[in-house]
């Protein structure tokens, strides 16, 4: 959606700019629908859209799917990243949604730390109903997207300290941020030592 509305807005005419705004509104509504379905331990693996709104379309939390989605919000040419000279739809049209999504990302990082890593490393699946592990295996794709989504997205709320802001935050926030850093490093080591093996192994 972002690639479409940014291209229309930046390179198109007035009619294209109007269409770009329509596409942005749809993307924003979808993002709000996803946030409305979050649990303390994650997101449903699928979402069903009905006339009455969004509802869970799965009974599991698929961590690869969840962190793939969050990476699309936070990393690279993502929904939350806007620059001067582009459409800047979030800043101009829905600034409150940007704040809501920043909060959502930090809450889901905490969900991962509290529920999605019972052995210290991101597992594949949890039960949506209660957050209990369903598949305790580890997926390279899920861990990679977690590293990207969490590493790029943390600190949008006051739950984590950003690199330039460690002096004026509460001790609990600093400790939570240190724990996140340690977790990211542990996942990097796990990928290198366990999931990526030499051909002879």
Short mmCIF file of N, CA and C in Angstrom, two decimals, residues 2-171:
data_model
loop_
_atom_site.label_atom_id
_atom_site.label_comp_id
_atom_site.label_asym_id
_atom_site.label_seq_id
_atom_site.Cartn_x
_atom_site.Cartn_y
_atom_site.Cartn_z
N UNK A 2 1.91 1.28 0.84
CA UNK A 2 2.72 2.48 0.91
C UNK A 2 3.43 2.75 -0.41
N UNK A 3 3.98 1.72 -1.01
CA UNK A 3 4.67 1.91 -2.30
C UNK A 3 3.72 2.49 -3.33
N UNK A 4 2.48 2.03 -3.31
CA UNK A 4 1.49 2.53 -4.27
C UNK A 4 1.13 3.98 -3.99
N UNK A 5 0.78 4.29 -2.73
CA UNK A 5 0.32 5.67 -2.50
C UNK A 5 1.46 6.68 -2.57
N UNK A 6 2.67 6.27 -2.17
CA UNK A 6 3.80 7.20 -2.29
C UNK A 6 4.11 7.48 -3.76
N UNK A 7 4.09 6.44 -4.59
CA UNK A 7 4.38 6.63 -6.02
C UNK A 7 3.35 7.54 -6.67
N UNK A 8 2.09 7.30 -6.36
CA UNK A 8 1.03 8.13 -6.92
C UNK A 8 1.17 9.59 -6.48
N UNK A 9 1.47 9.78 -5.20
CA UNK A 9 1.55 11.14 -4.66
C UNK A 9 2.76 11.89 -5.20
N UNK A 10 3.91 11.24 -5.22
CA UNK A 10 5.15 11.92 -5.59
C UNK A 10 5.24 12.16 -7.09
N UNK A 11 4.80 11.18 -7.90
CA UNK A 11 5.01 11.27 -9.34
C UNK A 11 3.75 11.58 -10.14
N UNK A 12 2.58 11.60 -9.46
CA UNK A 12 1.33 11.76 -10.19
C UNK A 12 0.80 13.18 -10.21
N UNK A 13 -0.43 13.31 -10.73
CA UNK A 13 -1.10 14.60 -10.78
C UNK A 13 -2.09 14.71 -9.62
N UNK A 14 -2.97 15.69 -9.67
CA UNK A 14 -3.91 15.92 -8.57
C UNK A 14 -4.85 14.73 -8.37
N UNK A 15 -5.30 14.13 -9.47
CA UNK A 15 -6.17 12.96 -9.35
C UNK A 15 -5.43 11.80 -8.69
N UNK A 16 -4.17 11.63 -9.05
CA UNK A 16 -3.37 10.57 -8.44
C UNK A 16 -3.17 10.82 -6.95
N UNK A 17 -3.00 12.09 -6.58
CA UNK A 17 -2.83 12.42 -5.16
C UNK A 17 -4.09 12.07 -4.37
N UNK A 18 -5.23 12.29 -4.99
CA UNK A 18 -6.49 11.93 -4.33
C UNK A 18 -6.60 10.41 -4.15
N UNK A 19 -6.21 9.68 -5.17
CA UNK A 19 -6.22 8.22 -5.08
C UNK A 19 -5.21 7.75 -4.03
N UNK A 20 -4.06 8.42 -3.96
CA UNK A 20 -3.05 8.08 -2.96
C UNK A 20 -3.63 8.21 -1.56
N UNK A 21 -4.40 9.23 -1.32
CA UNK A 21 -5.01 9.41 0.00
C UNK A 21 -6.01 8.30 0.31
N UNK A 22 -6.74 7.86 -0.70
CA UNK A 22 -7.68 6.75 -0.51
C UNK A 22 -6.93 5.48 -0.14
N UNK A 23 -5.84 5.20 -0.83
CA UNK A 23 -5.04 4.01 -0.52
C UNK A 23 -4.43 4.10 0.87
N UNK A 24 -3.97 5.29 1.24
CA UNK A 24 -3.43 5.45 2.59
C UNK A 24 -4.50 5.17 3.63
N UNK A 25 -5.70 5.69 3.42
CA UNK A 25 -6.78 5.48 4.40
C UNK A 25 -7.04 3.99 4.57
N UNK A 26 -7.03 3.23 3.48
CA UNK A 26 -7.24 1.79 3.59
C UNK A 26 -6.12 1.13 4.37
N UNK A 27 -4.88 1.52 4.09
CA UNK A 27 -3.74 0.95 4.81
C UNK A 27 -3.82 1.29 6.29
N UNK A 28 -4.21 2.52 6.61
CA UNK A 28 -4.32 2.94 8.00
C UNK A 28 -5.43 2.16 8.71
N UNK A 29 -6.55 1.96 8.03
CA UNK A 29 -7.65 1.20 8.63
C UNK A 29 -7.24 -0.24 8.89
N UNK A 30 -6.48 -0.83 7.96
CA UNK A 30 -5.98 -2.20 8.16
C UNK A 30 -5.05 -2.27 9.36
N UNK A 31 -4.17 -1.29 9.49
CA UNK A 31 -3.24 -1.28 10.62
C UNK A 31 -3.98 -1.16 11.93
N UNK A 32 -4.99 -0.32 11.98
CA UNK A 32 -5.78 -0.19 13.20
C UNK A 32 -6.51 -1.49 13.53
N UNK A 33 -6.97 -2.19 12.50
CA UNK A 33 -7.66 -3.46 12.72
C UNK A 33 -6.73 -4.49 13.33
N UNK A 34 -5.49 -4.53 12.87
CA UNK A 34 -4.52 -5.48 13.42
C UNK A 34 -4.28 -5.18 14.90
N UNK A 35 -4.06 -3.91 15.23
CA UNK A 35 -3.80 -3.53 16.61
C UNK A 35 -4.97 -3.92 17.51
N UNK A 36 -6.18 -3.82 17.01
CA UNK A 36 -7.36 -4.12 17.82
C UNK A 36 -7.42 -5.59 18.23
N UNK A 37 -6.66 -6.46 17.56
CA UNK A 37 -6.72 -7.90 17.83
C UNK A 37 -5.53 -8.42 18.62
N UNK A 38 -4.63 -7.54 19.06
CA UNK A 38 -3.45 -8.02 19.77
C UNK A 38 -3.83 -8.60 21.13
N UNK A 39 -3.08 -9.61 21.52
CA UNK A 39 -3.17 -10.19 22.85
C UNK A 39 -1.87 -9.88 23.60
N UNK A 40 -1.84 -10.18 24.88
CA UNK A 40 -0.62 -9.95 25.66
C UNK A 40 0.55 -10.77 25.13
N UNK A 41 0.26 -11.84 24.37
CA UNK A 41 1.31 -12.75 23.90
C UNK A 41 1.46 -12.75 22.39
N UNK A 42 0.72 -11.90 21.67
CA UNK A 42 0.93 -11.82 20.24
C UNK A 42 -0.33 -11.56 19.44
N UNK A 43 -0.23 -11.79 18.14
CA UNK A 43 -1.31 -11.54 17.19
C UNK A 43 -1.84 -12.85 16.62
N UNK A 44 -3.11 -12.89 16.23
CA UNK A 44 -3.58 -14.08 15.52
C UNK A 44 -2.84 -14.25 14.20
N UNK A 45 -2.61 -15.50 13.83
CA UNK A 45 -1.85 -15.78 12.61
C UNK A 45 -2.57 -15.27 11.37
N UNK A 46 -3.90 -15.25 11.43
CA UNK A 46 -4.70 -14.73 10.31
C UNK A 46 -5.79 -13.83 10.85
N UNK A 47 -6.24 -12.91 10.02
CA UNK A 47 -7.29 -11.97 10.40
C UNK A 47 -8.39 -12.04 9.35
N UNK A 48 -9.61 -12.11 9.83
CA UNK A 48 -10.78 -12.15 8.94
C UNK A 48 -11.49 -10.79 9.02
N UNK A 49 -11.79 -10.21 7.88
CA UNK A 49 -12.49 -8.93 7.83
C UNK A 49 -13.95 -9.17 7.46
N UNK A 50 -14.84 -8.72 8.32
CA UNK A 50 -16.28 -8.92 8.13
C UNK A 50 -16.97 -7.56 8.11
N UNK A 51 -18.27 -7.59 7.88
CA UNK A 51 -19.03 -6.34 7.90
C UNK A 51 -19.03 -5.71 9.28
N UNK A 52 -18.80 -6.52 10.31
CA UNK A 52 -18.78 -6.02 11.68
C UNK A 52 -17.38 -5.63 12.15
N UNK A 53 -16.40 -5.77 11.29
CA UNK A 53 -15.04 -5.41 11.65
C UNK A 53 -14.10 -6.59 11.56
N UNK A 54 -12.90 -6.44 12.14
CA UNK A 54 -11.87 -7.47 12.07
C UNK A 54 -12.05 -8.46 13.21
N UNK A 55 -11.72 -9.72 12.95
CA UNK A 55 -11.74 -10.75 13.97
C UNK A 55 -10.64 -11.75 13.69
N UNK A 56 -10.23 -12.47 14.73
CA UNK A 56 -9.19 -13.48 14.56
C UNK A 56 -9.67 -14.57 13.62
N UNK A 57 -8.82 -14.92 12.67
CA UNK A 57 -9.15 -15.98 11.72
C UNK A 57 -8.32 -17.23 11.96
N UNK A 58 -7.70 -17.32 13.14
CA UNK A 58 -6.84 -18.44 13.48
C UNK A 58 -6.82 -18.60 14.99
N UNK A 59 -6.48 -19.79 15.44
CA UNK A 59 -6.40 -20.05 16.88
C UNK A 59 -4.96 -20.06 17.38
N UNK A 60 -4.03 -19.64 16.53
CA UNK A 60 -2.63 -19.66 16.92
C UNK A 60 -1.98 -18.29 16.70
N UNK A 61 -0.87 -18.09 17.39
CA UNK A 61 0.05 -16.98 17.12
C UNK A 61 1.22 -17.58 16.35
N UNK A 62 1.39 -17.16 15.12
CA UNK A 62 2.51 -17.57 14.29
C UNK A 62 3.55 -16.46 14.38
N UNK A 63 4.64 -16.71 15.09
CA UNK A 63 5.59 -15.64 15.36
C UNK A 63 6.28 -15.14 14.09
N UNK A 64 6.48 -16.02 13.12
CA UNK A 64 7.10 -15.57 11.87
C UNK A 64 6.18 -14.58 11.17
N UNK A 65 4.90 -14.90 11.08
CA UNK A 65 3.94 -13.99 10.45
C UNK A 65 3.85 -12.67 11.21
N UNK A 66 3.81 -12.76 12.54
CA UNK A 66 3.69 -11.55 13.35
C UNK A 66 4.89 -10.64 13.15
N UNK A 67 6.11 -11.20 13.23
CA UNK A 67 7.28 -10.34 13.14
C UNK A 67 7.57 -9.90 11.70
N UNK A 68 7.07 -10.65 10.73
CA UNK A 68 7.13 -10.18 9.35
C UNK A 68 6.28 -8.92 9.20
N UNK A 69 5.08 -8.96 9.79
CA UNK A 69 4.20 -7.79 9.74
C UNK A 69 4.85 -6.59 10.44
N UNK A 70 5.39 -6.81 11.63
CA UNK A 70 5.98 -5.70 12.37
C UNK A 70 7.19 -5.13 11.64
N UNK A 71 7.96 -5.99 10.99
CA UNK A 71 9.10 -5.49 10.20
C UNK A 71 8.62 -4.58 9.07
N UNK A 72 7.45 -4.89 8.52
CA UNK A 72 6.90 -4.01 7.47
C UNK A 72 6.46 -2.66 8.05
N UNK A 73 6.16 -2.62 9.33
CA UNK A 73 5.82 -1.35 9.97
C UNK A 73 7.06 -0.52 10.30
N UNK A 74 8.18 -1.19 10.61
CA UNK A 74 9.29 -0.48 11.24
C UNK A 74 10.57 -0.37 10.42
N UNK A 75 10.80 -1.28 9.49
CA UNK A 75 12.12 -1.39 8.87
C UNK A 75 12.08 -1.05 7.38
N UNK A 76 13.16 -0.45 6.89
CA UNK A 76 13.25 -0.16 5.46
C UNK A 76 12.22 0.86 5.01
N UNK A 77 11.60 0.61 3.86
CA UNK A 77 10.58 1.51 3.31
C UNK A 77 9.25 1.18 3.98
N UNK A 78 9.16 1.47 5.28
CA UNK A 78 8.06 0.97 6.08
C UNK A 78 6.97 2.01 6.28
N UNK A 79 5.85 1.53 6.77
CA UNK A 79 4.68 2.37 6.98
C UNK A 79 4.97 3.53 7.94
N UNK A 80 5.78 3.28 8.96
CA UNK A 80 6.03 4.30 9.98
C UNK A 80 7.15 5.27 9.62
N UNK A 81 7.87 5.01 8.55
CA UNK A 81 8.98 5.89 8.19
C UNK A 81 8.56 6.85 7.09
N UNK A 82 8.64 8.14 7.39
CA UNK A 82 8.27 9.16 6.41
C UNK A 82 9.37 10.22 6.34
N UNK A 83 9.55 10.79 5.14
CA UNK A 83 10.58 11.80 4.96
C UNK A 83 10.00 13.01 4.24
N UNK A 84 10.65 14.14 4.42
CA UNK A 84 10.25 15.34 3.69
C UNK A 84 10.34 15.06 2.19
N UNK A 85 9.38 15.60 1.45
CA UNK A 85 9.36 15.41 0.01
C UNK A 85 8.51 14.23 -0.43
N UNK A 86 8.07 13.42 0.53
CA UNK A 86 7.17 12.31 0.21
C UNK A 86 5.77 12.67 0.70
N UNK A 87 4.85 11.73 0.59
CA UNK A 87 3.46 12.02 0.92
C UNK A 87 3.26 12.38 2.39
N UNK A 88 4.04 11.76 3.28
CA UNK A 88 3.93 11.98 4.72
C UNK A 88 2.48 11.92 5.19
N UNK A 89 1.78 10.89 4.73
CA UNK A 89 0.36 10.76 5.03
C UNK A 89 0.10 10.59 6.53
N UNK A 90 0.92 9.78 7.19
CA UNK A 90 0.71 9.57 8.63
C UNK A 90 0.81 10.89 9.39
N UNK A 91 1.86 11.65 9.13
CA UNK A 91 2.07 12.90 9.86
C UNK A 91 0.98 13.91 9.56
N UNK A 92 0.49 13.93 8.32
CA UNK A 92 -0.48 14.93 7.92
C UNK A 92 -1.93 14.52 8.20
N UNK A 93 -2.21 13.23 8.03
CA UNK A 93 -3.60 12.78 8.08
C UNK A 93 -3.97 12.02 9.35
N UNK A 94 -3.02 11.24 9.89
CA UNK A 94 -3.36 10.41 11.04
C UNK A 94 -2.20 10.35 12.05
N UNK A 95 -1.76 11.49 12.57
CA UNK A 95 -0.60 11.46 13.49
C UNK A 95 -0.85 10.60 14.73
N UNK A 96 -2.10 10.53 15.17
CA UNK A 96 -2.40 9.71 16.34
C UNK A 96 -2.19 8.24 16.06
N UNK A 97 -2.35 7.82 14.80
CA UNK A 97 -2.12 6.42 14.44
C UNK A 97 -0.64 6.07 14.53
N UNK A 98 0.23 6.99 14.15
CA UNK A 98 1.68 6.75 14.26
C UNK A 98 2.05 6.48 15.71
N UNK A 99 1.49 7.27 16.64
CA UNK A 99 1.77 7.06 18.06
C UNK A 99 1.20 5.71 18.52
N UNK A 100 0.01 5.38 18.05
CA UNK A 100 -0.62 4.11 18.43
C UNK A 100 0.21 2.93 17.94
N UNK A 101 0.74 3.02 16.73
CA UNK A 101 1.55 1.93 16.20
C UNK A 101 2.90 1.83 16.90
N UNK A 102 3.49 2.96 17.26
CA UNK A 102 4.73 2.92 18.04
C UNK A 102 4.50 2.19 19.37
N UNK A 103 3.39 2.50 20.03
CA UNK A 103 3.05 1.83 21.29
C UNK A 103 2.83 0.33 21.05
N UNK A 104 2.13 0.02 19.98
CA UNK A 104 1.83 -1.37 19.63
C UNK A 104 3.12 -2.17 19.44
N UNK A 105 4.08 -1.62 18.71
CA UNK A 105 5.34 -2.33 18.46
C UNK A 105 6.05 -2.61 19.77
N UNK A 106 6.15 -1.62 20.65
CA UNK A 106 6.82 -1.84 21.93
C UNK A 106 6.08 -2.86 22.78
N UNK A 107 4.75 -2.83 22.75
CA UNK A 107 3.99 -3.83 23.51
C UNK A 107 4.25 -5.23 22.97
N UNK A 108 4.37 -5.37 21.66
CA UNK A 108 4.61 -6.69 21.09
C UNK A 108 6.04 -7.17 21.33
N UNK A 109 6.98 -6.25 21.45
CA UNK A 109 8.33 -6.65 21.86
C UNK A 109 8.29 -7.23 23.27
N UNK A 110 7.56 -6.57 24.16
CA UNK A 110 7.41 -7.08 25.52
C UNK A 110 6.69 -8.43 25.50
N UNK A 111 5.68 -8.57 24.63
CA UNK A 111 4.98 -9.85 24.49
C UNK A 111 5.95 -10.95 24.08
N UNK A 112 6.85 -10.62 23.18
CA UNK A 112 7.85 -11.61 22.74
C UNK A 112 8.76 -12.00 23.90
N UNK A 113 9.24 -11.00 24.63
CA UNK A 113 10.14 -11.28 25.74
C UNK A 113 9.46 -12.10 26.84
N UNK A 114 8.18 -11.83 27.08
CA UNK A 114 7.47 -12.48 28.18
C UNK A 114 6.86 -13.84 27.82
N UNK A 115 6.47 -14.04 26.56
CA UNK A 115 5.71 -15.23 26.20
C UNK A 115 6.30 -16.04 25.04
N UNK A 116 6.93 -15.37 24.09
CA UNK A 116 7.32 -16.05 22.85
C UNK A 116 8.70 -16.69 22.92
N UNK A 117 9.35 -16.61 24.06
CA UNK A 117 10.72 -17.15 24.20
C UNK A 117 10.86 -17.95 25.48
N UNK A 118 10.08 -19.01 25.66
CA UNK A 118 10.15 -19.75 26.93
C UNK A 118 11.52 -20.35 27.20
N UNK A 119 12.30 -20.62 26.16
CA UNK A 119 13.66 -21.14 26.37
C UNK A 119 14.72 -20.10 26.02
N UNK A 120 14.28 -18.83 25.88
CA UNK A 120 15.21 -17.75 25.58
C UNK A 120 15.31 -17.39 24.12
N UNK A 121 14.75 -18.24 23.24
CA UNK A 121 14.78 -18.00 21.79
C UNK A 121 13.35 -18.07 21.25
N UNK A 122 13.04 -17.19 20.30
CA UNK A 122 11.70 -17.12 19.73
C UNK A 122 11.23 -18.48 19.21
N UNK A 123 10.07 -18.93 19.69
CA UNK A 123 9.51 -20.19 19.21
C UNK A 123 8.56 -19.93 18.04
N UNK A 124 8.11 -21.01 17.41
CA UNK A 124 7.30 -20.87 16.19
C UNK A 124 5.85 -20.45 16.45
N UNK A 125 5.18 -21.13 17.39
CA UNK A 125 3.74 -20.92 17.54
C UNK A 125 3.32 -20.95 19.01
N UNK A 126 2.28 -20.16 19.31
CA UNK A 126 1.63 -20.17 20.61
C UNK A 126 0.13 -20.33 20.42
N UNK A 127 -0.56 -20.75 21.47
CA UNK A 127 -2.01 -20.78 21.46
C UNK A 127 -2.52 -19.34 21.60
N UNK A 128 -3.43 -18.94 20.73
CA UNK A 128 -3.96 -17.58 20.80
C UNK A 128 -4.78 -17.38 22.07
N UNK A 129 -5.44 -18.43 22.53
CA UNK A 129 -6.36 -18.30 23.66
C UNK A 129 -5.65 -17.95 24.96
N UNK A 130 -4.47 -18.53 25.20
CA UNK A 130 -3.82 -18.33 26.50
C UNK A 130 -2.32 -18.10 26.43
N UNK A 131 -1.73 -18.08 25.25
CA UNK A 131 -0.31 -17.80 25.12
C UNK A 131 0.60 -18.98 25.41
N UNK A 132 0.03 -20.16 25.59
CA UNK A 132 0.85 -21.34 25.85
C UNK A 132 1.58 -21.78 24.58
N UNK A 133 2.82 -22.27 24.70
CA UNK A 133 3.54 -22.74 23.50
C UNK A 133 2.78 -23.84 22.78
N UNK A 134 2.77 -23.76 21.46
CA UNK A 134 2.12 -24.77 20.63
C UNK A 134 3.16 -25.53 19.82
N UNK A 135 4.13 -24.81 19.27
CA UNK A 135 5.27 -25.40 18.56
C UNK A 135 6.51 -24.69 19.08
N UNK A 136 7.30 -25.39 19.89
CA UNK A 136 8.45 -24.77 20.54
C UNK A 136 9.72 -24.83 19.70
N UNK A 137 9.58 -25.18 18.42
CA UNK A 137 10.73 -25.16 17.53
C UNK A 137 11.12 -23.73 17.18
N UNK A 138 12.22 -23.60 16.47
CA UNK A 138 12.74 -22.27 16.12
C UNK A 138 12.88 -22.16 14.60
N UNK A 139 12.43 -21.04 14.04
CA UNK A 139 12.48 -20.82 12.60
C UNK A 139 13.42 -19.68 12.27
N UNK A 140 14.32 -19.91 11.32
CA UNK A 140 15.24 -18.85 10.90
C UNK A 140 14.47 -17.63 10.40
N UNK A 141 13.40 -17.86 9.64
CA UNK A 141 12.64 -16.72 9.10
C UNK A 141 12.04 -15.89 10.22
N UNK A 142 11.47 -16.55 11.24
CA UNK A 142 10.86 -15.82 12.34
C UNK A 142 11.88 -15.04 13.15
N UNK A 143 13.00 -15.68 13.45
CA UNK A 143 14.03 -15.00 14.23
C UNK A 143 14.60 -13.83 13.44
N UNK A 144 14.81 -14.00 12.15
CA UNK A 144 15.34 -12.92 11.32
C UNK A 144 14.40 -11.72 11.31
N UNK A 145 13.10 -12.00 11.18
CA UNK A 145 12.13 -10.89 11.14
C UNK A 145 11.99 -10.23 12.52
N UNK A 146 12.13 -11.05 13.58
CA UNK A 146 12.12 -10.47 14.93
C UNK A 146 13.31 -9.52 15.10
N UNK A 147 14.50 -9.97 14.69
CA UNK A 147 15.68 -9.12 14.81
C UNK A 147 15.49 -7.81 14.06
N UNK A 148 14.90 -7.89 12.89
CA UNK A 148 14.69 -6.69 12.07
C UNK A 148 13.59 -5.81 12.66
N UNK A 149 12.42 -6.40 12.92
CA UNK A 149 11.28 -5.62 13.38
C UNK A 149 11.49 -5.00 14.75
N UNK A 150 12.01 -5.80 15.69
CA UNK A 150 12.24 -5.28 17.04
C UNK A 150 13.44 -4.36 17.07
N UNK A 151 14.51 -4.73 16.35
CA UNK A 151 15.72 -3.92 16.35
C UNK A 151 15.50 -2.54 15.75
N UNK A 152 14.67 -2.47 14.73
CA UNK A 152 14.39 -1.17 14.09
C UNK A 152 13.26 -0.41 14.78
N UNK A 153 12.36 -1.14 15.45
CA UNK A 153 11.13 -0.50 15.90
C UNK A 153 11.04 -0.15 17.37
N UNK A 154 11.94 -0.66 18.21
CA UNK A 154 11.78 -0.43 19.64
C UNK A 154 11.98 1.05 19.98
N UNK A 155 11.36 1.48 21.08
CA UNK A 155 11.61 2.83 21.59
C UNK A 155 10.64 3.88 21.10
N UNK A 156 9.58 3.47 20.41
CA UNK A 156 8.60 4.47 19.98
C UNK A 156 7.74 4.99 21.11
N UNK A 157 7.66 4.22 22.20
CA UNK A 157 6.95 4.65 23.40
C UNK A 157 7.97 4.81 24.53
N UNK A 158 7.45 5.00 25.75
CA UNK A 158 8.36 5.18 26.89
C UNK A 158 8.73 3.85 27.54
N UNK A 159 8.44 2.72 26.89
CA UNK A 159 8.73 1.41 27.47
C UNK A 159 10.20 1.01 27.29
N UNK A 160 10.86 1.62 26.29
CA UNK A 160 12.27 1.32 26.04
C UNK A 160 13.05 2.63 25.89
N UNK A 161 14.32 2.59 26.24
CA UNK A 161 15.19 3.75 26.07
C UNK A 161 15.83 3.69 24.69
N UNK A 162 15.80 4.79 23.99
CA UNK A 162 16.46 4.86 22.68
C UNK A 162 17.94 5.18 22.89
N UNK A 163 18.79 4.93 21.87
CA UNK A 163 20.23 5.10 22.07
C UNK A 163 20.66 6.45 22.64
N UNK A 164 19.99 7.51 22.25
CA UNK A 164 20.39 8.83 22.73
C UNK A 164 19.65 9.29 23.96
N UNK A 165 18.88 8.40 24.60
CA UNK A 165 18.04 8.83 25.71
C UNK A 165 18.07 7.82 26.85
N UNK A 166 19.21 7.73 27.54
CA UNK A 166 19.35 6.82 28.67
C UNK A 166 19.40 7.56 30.01
N UNK A 167 19.64 8.85 29.99
CA UNK A 167 19.83 9.60 31.23
C UNK A 167 18.52 10.01 31.88
N UNK A 168 17.50 10.24 31.08
CA UNK A 168 16.27 10.82 31.62
C UNK A 168 15.11 9.82 31.65
N UNK A 169 15.42 8.53 31.75
CA UNK A 169 14.37 7.52 31.80
C UNK A 169 14.48 6.73 33.11
N UNK A 170 13.40 6.06 33.45
CA UNK A 170 13.36 5.31 34.70
C UNK A 170 14.29 4.09 34.64
N UNK A 171 14.74 3.67 35.82
CA UNK A 171 15.63 2.51 35.92
C UNK A 171 15.00 1.28 35.27
#
